[in-house]
mmCIF file of C-alpha atoms and ligand atoms in Angstrom:
data_model
loop_
_atom_site.group_PDB
_atom_site.id
_atom_site.type_symbol
_atom_site.label_atom_id
_atom_site.label_comp_id
_atom_site.label_asym_id
_atom_site.label_seq_id
_atom_site.Cartn_x
_atom_site.Cartn_y
_atom_site.Cartn_z
ATOM 1 C CA MET A 1 83.434 123.454 115.839
ATOM 2 C CA ASP A 2 85.875 120.537 116.033
ATOM 3 C CA TRP A 3 88.452 122.119 113.721
ATOM 4 C CA HIS A 4 90.767 119.106 113.697
ATOM 5 C CA LYS A 5 88.022 116.784 112.443
ATOM 6 C CA LEU A 6 86.502 118.971 109.731
ATOM 7 C CA PRO A 7 85.785 117.097 106.507
ATOM 8 C CA PHE A 8 85.941 118.759 103.084
ATOM 9 C CA GLY A 9 82.254 119.575 103.137
ATOM 10 C CA TYR A 10 79.668 122.271 103.535
ATOM 11 C CA GLN A 11 79.153 123.962 106.898
ATOM 12 C CA LYS A 12 76.766 126.857 107.241
ATOM 13 C CA THR A 13 78.382 130.231 107.874
ATOM 14 C CA SER A 14 76.826 133.636 108.564
ATOM 15 C CA TYR A 15 76.694 135.465 105.224
ATOM 16 C CA ASN A 16 77.103 135.137 101.487
ATOM 17 C CA LEU A 17 77.497 138.018 99.053
ATOM 18 C CA ARG A 18 75.568 138.515 95.835
ATOM 19 C CA SER A 19 75.602 140.799 92.840
ATOM 20 C CA ILE A 20 73.236 140.636 89.888
ATOM 21 C CA TYR A 21 73.970 141.420 86.274
ATOM 22 C CA GLN A 22 71.197 143.234 84.426
ATOM 23 C CA ASN A 23 71.287 145.527 81.420
ATOM 24 C CA GLY A 24 75.000 145.027 81.101
ATOM 25 C CA VAL A 25 76.056 146.060 84.640
ATOM 26 C CA TRP A 26 76.804 144.314 87.930
ATOM 27 C CA SER A 27 74.882 145.625 90.968
ATOM 28 C CA PRO A 28 76.668 146.553 94.229
ATOM 29 C CA LEU A 29 77.359 143.476 96.415
ATOM 30 C CA GLU A 30 74.690 142.643 98.978
ATOM 31 C CA ALA A 31 75.050 140.376 102.013
ATOM 32 C CA TYR A 32 72.488 137.609 102.552
ATOM 33 C CA ASP A 33 72.062 135.287 105.507
ATOM 34 C CA SER A 34 69.878 132.897 103.513
ATOM 35 C CA GLU A 35 71.519 129.852 101.954
ATOM 36 C CA TYR A 36 68.807 129.671 99.291
ATOM 37 C CA LEU A 37 68.127 131.243 95.913
ATOM 38 C CA THR A 38 64.865 132.008 94.181
ATOM 39 C CA LEU A 39 65.333 131.193 90.543
ATOM 40 C CA HIS A 40 63.266 131.311 87.377
ATOM 41 C CA MET A 41 62.480 127.776 86.246
ATOM 42 C CA ALA A 42 63.719 128.561 82.732
ATOM 43 C CA ALA A 43 67.075 129.981 83.930
ATOM 44 C CA THR A 44 69.852 128.963 81.533
ATOM 45 C CA SER A 45 71.967 127.580 84.400
ATOM 46 C CA LEU A 46 69.296 124.926 85.022
ATOM 47 C CA HIS A 47 68.975 123.806 81.424
ATOM 48 C CA TYR A 48 72.067 124.638 79.455
ATOM 49 C CA GLY A 49 74.746 124.598 82.107
ATOM 50 C CA GLN A 50 75.648 128.274 82.233
ATOM 51 C CA GLU A 51 77.457 127.904 85.535
ATOM 52 C CA ILE A 52 81.036 128.610 86.539
ATOM 53 C CA PHE A 53 82.784 128.570 89.893
ATOM 54 C CA GLU A 54 86.101 129.010 91.652
ATOM 55 C CA GLY A 55 87.771 127.647 94.751
ATOM 56 C CA MET A 56 90.427 129.221 96.910
ATOM 57 C CA LYS A 57 91.503 129.125 100.537
ATOM 58 C CA ALA A 58 92.200 131.527 103.395
ATOM 59 C CA PHE A 59 94.450 130.557 106.299
ATOM 60 C CA LYS A 60 94.902 131.868 109.829
ATOM 61 C CA GLY A 61 98.596 132.391 110.614
ATOM 62 C CA LYS A 62 100.554 132.058 113.853
ATOM 63 C CA ASP A 63 100.307 135.857 113.968
ATOM 64 C CA ASP A 64 96.487 135.560 113.795
ATOM 65 C CA LYS A 65 96.438 137.273 110.414
ATOM 66 C CA ILE A 66 94.200 135.838 107.702
ATOM 67 C CA ARG A 67 95.901 135.257 104.352
ATOM 68 C CA VAL A 68 94.258 134.437 101.006
ATOM 69 C CA PHE A 69 96.340 132.474 98.535
ATOM 70 C CA ARG A 70 96.699 133.812 94.960
ATOM 71 C CA TRP A 71 93.136 135.152 94.672
ATOM 72 C CA GLU A 72 94.075 137.227 91.629
ATOM 73 C CA GLU A 73 94.814 134.050 89.662
ATOM 74 C CA ASN A 74 91.348 132.781 90.556
ATOM 75 C CA ALA A 75 89.831 136.105 89.471
ATOM 76 C CA LYS A 76 91.526 135.746 86.086
ATOM 77 C CA ARG A 77 90.494 132.124 85.692
ATOM 78 C CA PHE A 78 86.910 133.105 86.571
ATOM 79 C CA GLN A 79 87.033 135.536 83.648
ATOM 80 C CA HIS A 80 88.475 132.828 81.393
ATOM 81 C CA SER A 81 85.642 130.459 82.409
ATOM 82 C CA ALA A 82 83.013 133.188 81.901
ATOM 83 C CA LYS A 83 84.211 133.779 78.347
ATOM 84 C CA GLY A 84 84.199 130.033 77.712
ATOM 85 C CA VAL A 85 80.486 129.606 78.349
ATOM 86 C CA LEU A 86 79.426 133.046 77.123
ATOM 87 C CA MET A 87 78.807 134.669 80.480
ATOM 88 C CA PRO A 88 79.718 138.248 81.421
ATOM 89 C CA GLU A 89 83.071 138.804 83.122
ATOM 90 C CA VAL A 90 83.336 139.856 86.750
ATOM 91 C CA SER A 91 86.024 142.521 87.065
ATOM 92 C CA VAL A 92 89.074 141.717 89.182
ATOM 93 C CA GLU A 93 88.012 144.614 91.453
ATOM 94 C CA LEU A 94 84.501 143.233 92.055
ATOM 95 C CA PHE A 95 85.916 139.741 92.584
ATOM 96 C CA ARG A 96 88.425 141.121 95.102
ATOM 97 C CA GLU A 97 85.793 143.093 96.965
ATOM 98 C CA ALA A 98 83.543 140.039 97.198
ATOM 99 C CA ILE A 99 86.305 137.722 98.455
ATOM 100 C CA PHE A 100 87.653 140.050 101.095
ATOM 101 C CA LYS A 101 84.220 141.178 102.331
ATOM 102 C CA VAL A 102 82.858 137.666 102.599
ATOM 103 C CA ILE A 103 85.874 136.552 104.637
ATOM 104 C CA LEU A 104 85.514 139.493 107.031
ATOM 105 C CA LEU A 105 81.763 138.868 107.393
ATOM 106 C CA ASN A 106 82.500 135.257 108.371
ATOM 107 C CA LYS A 107 85.726 135.796 110.314
ATOM 108 C CA GLU A 108 84.766 133.485 113.160
ATOM 109 C CA TYR A 109 84.702 130.565 110.706
ATOM 110 C CA VAL A 110 88.368 130.864 109.693
ATOM 111 C CA PRO A 111 89.923 127.797 111.348
ATOM 112 C CA PRO A 112 92.677 128.466 113.904
ATOM 113 C CA TYR A 113 96.350 128.063 112.996
ATOM 114 C CA GLY A 114 97.708 124.559 113.389
ATOM 115 C CA THR A 115 94.452 122.657 112.860
ATOM 116 C CA GLY A 116 95.155 121.712 109.243
ATOM 117 C CA ALA A 117 91.818 123.302 108.322
ATOM 118 C CA SER A 118 91.177 126.432 106.276
ATOM 119 C CA LEU A 119 88.359 128.624 105.027
ATOM 120 C CA TYR A 120 87.308 127.532 101.543
ATOM 121 C CA ILE A 121 85.983 130.376 99.395
ATOM 122 C CA ARG A 122 83.558 129.419 96.657
ATOM 123 C CA PRO A 123 82.583 132.116 94.125
ATOM 124 C CA LEU A 124 80.048 131.076 91.514
ATOM 125 C CA MET A 125 78.105 132.612 88.668
ATOM 126 C CA ILE A 126 74.903 131.315 87.109
ATOM 127 C CA GLY A 127 72.714 132.326 84.206
ATOM 128 C CA THR A 128 69.417 133.454 85.770
ATOM 129 C CA GLY A 129 67.686 134.844 82.690
ATOM 130 C CA ALA A 130 64.873 132.720 81.260
ATOM 131 C CA GLU A 131 65.466 131.185 77.830
ATOM 132 C CA VAL A 132 64.048 128.116 76.183
ATOM 133 C CA GLY A 133 66.146 128.170 73.032
ATOM 134 C CA VAL A 134 69.817 127.312 73.457
ATOM 135 C CA LYS A 135 71.458 130.698 73.934
ATOM 136 C CA PRO A 136 73.178 132.654 76.669
ATOM 137 C CA ALA A 137 71.007 134.408 79.275
ATOM 138 C CA ASP A 138 70.851 138.164 79.581
ATOM 139 C CA GLU A 139 70.790 138.074 83.414
ATOM 140 C CA TYR A 140 73.279 136.522 85.826
ATOM 141 C CA LEU A 141 73.948 136.091 89.518
ATOM 142 C CA PHE A 142 77.452 136.244 91.031
ATOM 143 C CA LEU A 143 77.580 134.794 94.532
ATOM 144 C CA VAL A 144 80.390 134.048 96.974
ATOM 145 C CA PHE A 145 80.070 131.832 100.021
ATOM 146 C CA VAL A 146 82.651 130.408 102.398
ATOM 147 C CA THR A 147 82.833 127.224 104.405
ATOM 148 C CA PRO A 148 85.506 125.908 106.779
ATOM 149 C CA VAL A 149 87.100 122.726 105.444
ATOM 150 C CA GLY A 150 89.527 119.963 106.320
ATOM 151 C CA PRO A 151 91.428 117.778 103.818
ATOM 152 C CA TYR A 152 89.743 116.741 100.543
ATOM 153 C CA PHE A 153 90.979 113.179 100.734
ATOM 154 C CA LYS A 154 90.204 111.879 104.187
ATOM 155 C CA GLU A 155 93.744 110.538 104.401
ATOM 156 C CA GLY A 156 95.108 114.139 104.446
ATOM 157 C CA PHE A 157 98.774 114.145 103.503
ATOM 158 C CA LYS A 158 98.865 110.361 103.094
ATOM 159 C CA PRO A 159 99.203 108.575 99.776
ATOM 160 C CA VAL A 160 95.988 107.521 98.033
ATOM 161 C CA ASN A 161 95.318 104.997 95.278
ATOM 162 C CA MET A 162 93.965 106.101 91.915
ATOM 163 C CA MET A 163 92.412 104.334 88.960
ATOM 164 C CA ILE A 164 92.817 105.353 85.341
ATOM 165 C CA SER A 165 89.448 106.020 83.725
ATOM 166 C CA ARG A 166 89.285 103.989 80.515
ATOM 167 C CA GLU A 167 85.490 103.966 80.183
ATOM 168 C CA TYR A 168 84.667 107.633 80.646
ATOM 169 C CA ASP A 169 86.166 110.965 79.608
ATOM 170 C CA ARG A 170 85.883 114.242 81.452
ATOM 171 C CA ALA A 171 86.294 116.778 78.640
ATOM 172 C CA ALA A 172 87.054 116.835 74.926
ATOM 173 C CA PRO A 173 90.258 118.310 73.433
ATOM 174 C CA LEU A 174 88.396 121.320 72.016
ATOM 175 C CA GLY A 175 85.659 121.262 74.654
ATOM 176 C CA THR A 176 85.214 123.004 77.986
ATOM 177 C CA GLY A 177 87.978 121.324 80.009
ATOM 178 C CA THR A 178 89.929 124.510 80.725
ATOM 179 C CA PHE A 179 86.844 126.247 82.111
ATOM 180 C CA LYS A 180 85.697 125.667 85.649
ATOM 181 C CA THR A 181 82.120 124.952 84.633
ATOM 182 C CA GLY A 182 79.742 122.489 86.284
ATOM 183 C CA GLY A 183 79.267 120.347 83.176
ATOM 184 C CA ASN A 184 82.840 119.064 83.374
ATOM 185 C CA TYR A 185 82.194 117.768 86.868
ATOM 186 C CA ALA A 186 78.888 116.156 85.859
ATOM 187 C CA GLY A 187 80.776 114.514 82.970
ATOM 188 C CA GLY A 188 83.328 113.074 85.391
ATOM 189 C CA LEU A 189 80.922 111.682 87.987
ATOM 190 C CA ARG A 190 80.619 108.205 86.476
ATOM 191 C CA ALA A 191 84.383 107.791 86.361
ATOM 192 C CA ILE A 192 84.715 108.845 89.985
ATOM 193 C CA ARG A 193 81.903 106.532 91.087
ATOM 194 C CA LYS A 194 83.519 103.659 89.214
ATOM 195 C CA ALA A 195 86.874 104.381 90.890
ATOM 196 C CA HIS A 196 85.202 104.492 94.319
ATOM 197 C CA GLU A 197 83.385 101.216 93.657
ATOM 198 C CA MET A 198 86.714 99.623 92.787
ATOM 199 C CA GLY A 199 88.203 100.906 96.048
ATOM 200 C CA TYR A 200 90.170 103.860 94.668
ATOM 201 C CA ALA A 201 90.196 107.443 95.968
ATOM 202 C CA ASN A 202 89.666 108.984 92.535
ATOM 203 C CA ALA A 203 89.927 108.615 88.762
ATOM 204 C CA ILE A 204 92.788 109.713 86.520
ATOM 205 C CA PHE A 205 91.419 111.048 83.234
ATOM 206 C CA LEU A 206 93.247 110.546 79.948
ATOM 207 C CA ASP A 207 93.181 112.706 76.842
ATOM 208 C CA ALA A 208 89.838 111.924 75.224
ATOM 209 C CA LYS A 209 91.154 111.685 71.670
ATOM 210 C CA GLU A 210 93.937 109.128 71.850
ATOM 211 C CA LYS A 211 93.622 107.848 75.418
ATOM 212 C CA LYS A 212 97.410 107.808 75.515
ATOM 213 C CA PHE A 213 98.266 110.796 77.687
ATOM 214 C CA ILE A 214 97.461 111.760 81.251
ATOM 215 C CA ASP A 215 95.046 114.650 81.633
ATOM 216 C CA GLU A 216 94.254 115.114 85.286
ATOM 217 C CA CYS A 217 93.351 113.486 88.528
ATOM 218 C CA GLY A 218 89.699 113.955 89.519
ATOM 219 C CA PRO A 219 89.455 117.525 90.828
ATOM 220 C CA ALA A 220 93.225 118.056 90.763
ATOM 221 C CA ASN A 221 96.176 118.198 88.343
ATOM 222 C CA PHE A 222 98.704 115.375 88.095
ATOM 223 C CA PHE A 223 102.460 115.550 88.637
ATOM 224 C CA GLY A 224 105.286 113.044 88.553
ATOM 225 C CA ILE A 225 108.794 113.313 89.950
ATOM 226 C CA LYS A 226 111.912 111.725 88.521
ATOM 227 C CA GLN A 227 115.595 112.574 88.496
ATOM 228 C CA ASN A 228 115.125 115.870 90.291
ATOM 229 C CA THR A 229 112.479 116.906 87.734
ATOM 230 C CA TYR A 230 108.860 117.930 88.324
ATOM 231 C CA VAL A 231 106.779 116.785 85.339
ATOM 232 C CA THR A 232 103.156 117.800 84.757
ATOM 233 C CA PRO A 233 100.810 117.288 81.787
ATOM 234 C CA GLU A 234 100.166 119.888 79.147
ATOM 235 C CA SER A 235 96.683 119.468 77.682
ATOM 236 C CA THR A 236 93.886 121.519 76.130
ATOM 237 C CA SER A 237 91.280 119.713 78.215
ATOM 238 C CA ILE A 238 92.455 120.244 81.804
ATOM 239 C CA LEU A 239 91.912 122.984 84.337
ATOM 240 C CA ASN A 240 94.987 125.147 84.662
ATOM 241 C CA SER A 241 95.663 124.555 88.362
ATOM 242 C CA ILE A 242 96.971 127.452 90.412
ATOM 243 C CA THR A 243 98.418 125.009 92.939
ATOM 244 C CA ASN A 244 100.284 123.262 90.121
ATOM 245 C CA LYS A 245 101.604 126.574 88.831
ATOM 246 C CA SER A 246 102.816 127.349 92.370
ATOM 247 C CA LEU A 247 104.469 123.935 92.730
ATOM 248 C CA LEU A 248 106.299 124.414 89.411
ATOM 249 C CA GLN A 249 107.749 127.633 90.871
ATOM 250 C CA ILE A 250 108.553 126.078 94.245
ATOM 251 C CA ALA A 251 110.245 123.139 92.510
ATOM 252 C CA GLN A 252 112.421 125.615 90.614
ATOM 253 C CA ASP A 253 113.123 127.542 93.825
ATOM 254 C CA LEU A 254 114.279 124.247 95.347
ATOM 255 C CA GLY A 255 116.689 123.704 92.460
ATOM 256 C CA MET A 256 114.619 121.164 90.552
ATOM 257 C CA ASN A 257 113.992 121.056 86.828
ATOM 258 C CA THR A 258 110.416 121.403 85.634
ATOM 259 C CA GLU A 259 108.632 120.149 82.544
ATOM 260 C CA ARG A 260 105.100 120.869 81.376
ATOM 261 C CA ARG A 261 104.442 118.567 78.438
ATOM 262 C CA LYS A 262 102.412 115.598 77.305
ATOM 263 C CA VAL A 263 102.806 112.718 79.742
ATOM 264 C CA PRO A 264 102.162 109.287 78.178
ATOM 265 C CA VAL A 265 100.545 106.652 80.381
ATOM 266 C CA THR A 266 103.575 104.437 79.709
ATOM 267 C CA GLU A 267 105.777 106.997 81.467
ATOM 268 C CA LEU A 268 104.058 106.162 84.778
ATOM 269 C CA GLU A 269 106.535 103.329 85.051
ATOM 270 C CA THR A 270 109.463 105.725 85.253
ATOM 271 C CA PHE A 271 108.367 108.126 88.015
ATOM 272 C CA GLU A 272 109.819 107.952 91.498
ATOM 273 C CA GLU A 273 106.827 109.785 93.003
ATOM 274 C CA THR A 274 103.444 110.900 91.699
ATOM 275 C CA GLY A 275 100.766 113.129 93.158
ATOM 276 C CA ALA A 276 97.564 115.088 92.668
ATOM 277 C CA CYS A 277 97.523 118.805 93.396
ATOM 278 C CA GLY A 278 94.820 121.416 93.764
ATOM 279 C CA THR A 279 93.285 123.888 96.183
ATOM 280 C CA ALA A 280 91.132 121.258 97.848
ATOM 281 C CA ALA A 281 93.615 118.385 97.477
ATOM 282 C CA VAL A 282 96.731 120.519 98.282
ATOM 283 C CA ILE A 283 99.150 117.688 97.487
ATOM 284 C CA SER A 284 97.804 114.190 97.642
ATOM 285 C CA PRO A 285 100.685 111.813 97.112
ATOM 286 C CA ILE A 286 99.764 108.725 95.089
ATOM 287 C CA TYR A 287 100.736 105.256 96.260
ATOM 288 C CA LYS A 288 99.239 103.093 93.483
ATOM 289 C CA ILE A 289 97.762 103.738 90.049
ATOM 290 C CA PHE A 290 95.684 100.972 88.494
ATOM 291 C CA ASP A 291 95.147 100.801 84.733
ATOM 292 C CA PRO A 292 92.123 98.576 84.010
ATOM 293 C CA ASP A 293 93.130 98.361 80.348
ATOM 294 C CA THR A 294 96.415 96.587 80.959
ATOM 295 C CA GLN A 295 95.557 95.392 84.497
ATOM 296 C CA LYS A 296 98.841 96.966 85.493
ATOM 297 C CA THR A 297 99.422 98.648 88.850
ATOM 298 C CA TYR A 298 102.131 101.289 89.158
ATOM 299 C CA THR A 299 103.434 101.653 92.719
ATOM 300 C CA TYR A 300 105.306 104.588 94.242
ATOM 301 C CA GLY A 301 107.257 104.199 97.467
ATOM 302 C CA ASP A 302 106.101 102.223 100.477
ATOM 303 C CA GLY A 303 102.790 103.909 101.288
ATOM 304 C CA GLU A 304 104.379 106.939 102.947
ATOM 305 C CA PRO A 305 104.716 110.318 101.190
ATOM 306 C CA GLY A 306 107.909 110.527 99.114
ATOM 307 C CA PRO A 307 110.712 112.969 100.002
ATOM 308 C CA VAL A 308 110.126 115.400 97.127
ATOM 309 C CA SER A 309 106.338 115.521 97.567
ATOM 310 C CA SER A 310 106.908 116.107 101.287
ATOM 311 C CA ARG A 311 109.312 118.959 100.614
ATOM 312 C CA LEU A 312 106.923 120.588 98.133
ATOM 313 C CA TYR A 313 103.985 120.159 100.503
ATOM 314 C CA LYS A 314 105.835 121.679 103.450
ATOM 315 C CA LYS A 315 107.005 124.650 101.440
ATOM 316 C CA LEU A 316 103.599 125.355 99.887
ATOM 317 C CA THR A 317 101.655 125.107 103.154
ATOM 318 C CA ALA A 318 104.299 127.163 105.020
ATOM 319 C CA ILE A 319 103.881 129.983 102.490
ATOM 320 C CA GLN A 320 100.077 129.739 102.613
ATOM 321 C CA GLN A 321 100.020 129.966 106.412
ATOM 322 C CA GLY A 322 102.579 132.742 106.627
ATOM 323 C CA ASP A 323 105.275 130.594 108.264
ATOM 324 C CA GLU A 324 107.861 131.244 105.558
ATOM 325 C CA PRO A 325 108.778 134.290 103.491
ATOM 326 C CA ASP A 326 106.348 134.803 100.617
ATOM 327 C CA LEU A 327 108.985 135.455 97.941
ATOM 328 C CA HIS A 328 106.521 135.602 95.057
ATOM 329 C CA ASN A 329 103.809 137.696 96.750
ATOM 330 C CA TRP A 330 101.252 134.936 96.611
ATOM 331 C CA THR A 331 99.383 135.751 99.801
ATOM 332 C CA THR A 332 97.280 138.797 100.658
ATOM 333 C CA VAL A 333 96.448 139.651 104.249
ATOM 334 C CA VAL A 334 92.734 140.258 104.774
ATOM 335 C CA GLU A 335 92.064 143.396 106.827
HETATM 336 N N1 PLP B 1 91.553 120.273 88.095
HETATM 337 C C1 PLP B 1 90.249 120.321 88.390
HETATM 338 C C2 PLP B 1 89.307 119.608 87.499
HETATM 339 C C3 PLP B 1 89.801 121.036 89.518
HETATM 340 O O1 PLP B 1 88.510 121.087 89.834
HETATM 341 C C4 PLP B 1 90.742 121.698 90.325
HETATM 342 C C5 PLP B 1 90.311 122.480 91.457
HETATM 343 O O2 PLP B 1 90.154 123.666 91.392
HETATM 344 C C6 PLP B 1 92.100 121.618 89.972
HETATM 345 C C7 PLP B 1 92.470 120.895 88.862
HETATM 346 C C8 PLP B 1 93.140 122.304 90.777
HETATM 347 O O3 PLP B 1 93.166 123.685 90.521
HETATM 348 P P1 PLP B 1 93.619 124.723 91.607
HETATM 349 O O4 PLP B 1 94.980 124.339 92.047
HETATM 350 O O5 PLP B 1 93.613 126.027 90.915
HETATM 351 O O6 PLP B 1 92.642 124.640 92.706
HETATM 352 C C1 COI B 2 89.174 123.006 94.297
HETATM 353 O O1 COI B 2 90.229 122.418 94.500
HETATM 354 O O2 COI B 2 88.970 124.178 94.615
HETATM 355 C C2 COI B 2 88.079 122.340 93.635
HETATM 356 O O3 COI B 2 87.291 123.008 93.045
HETATM 357 C C3 COI B 2 87.993 120.915 93.723
HETATM 358 C C4 COI B 2 86.617 120.333 93.825
HETATM 359 C C5 COI B 2 86.050 120.364 95.187
HETATM 360 C C6 COI B 2 85.699 120.704 92.752
#
């Protein structure tokens, strides 16, 4: 494996773990070496979108230990998503067992320290019970697979350009935006394709009701920096990013002020730095944001990452890799 050149993509590993939900209980986890599922053609996941997933990363440290970042937050968000689309919850204990076992079963795929790559852990749950009417299934599959990954944006920690999506929304104010369910990503595909066609790395979604406020940035949350303050949108239609939550804390640890509130598009003019943050994206600094409505382009810095984004990025990745003290107990060693 050429660890330094890994894209953010799927690579086959040795095993995935599965548990099935029947008659109100989850079965013990079983390891599979097959990458395929056999599914009933009327499964609710195929028709009515009963599908949720998570994403987290494990890192190999200088000390050769493997650390998982904030998995408990992902376990809780998985429960939040399950409730949102009427699926059964996976207990934190079962989630933990699945994550740690699947990493150990695929240990040789955890990228070495210093390569910039990590092991991406992807838990998912689907409705497997057959229904034709629109209602939740009575049977489900919980599966966790892993895959070694490099940076989400091919630029890595280099600023990217983004385009505001004026034509398409991702999620409605009282819709499913806070749940990590496949339908939100399907809903966003046209906006992302449009941004790519226009030469941008991704789309920035606005609040669907007024189209006045920033929601999020493709598969990542948005943040802006000004006057020693970290500002990030509050919205009922975005995914509550665990990376963002961590950056809010790190910003405070570094003596910055933090604000989570509505961020009007017009405020873009006032930021010194902007960025996208998420498990896959880590921090992707933003160089330019294009608004097709006003034909205005907001520019941040000179095409290099800004000083605050760089500081936040260094701190976050140092904690994740075990290079710096983990003051908030965010990492768990896998053993
Ligand atoms: N927003 C969306 C839509 C996402 O898919 C993700 C990725 O999980 C994020 C934000 C970032 O969340 P997190 O930092 O928890 O990975
Ligand atoms: C993540 O950051 O974990 C994501 O889920 C982003 C994307 C690949 C869906």
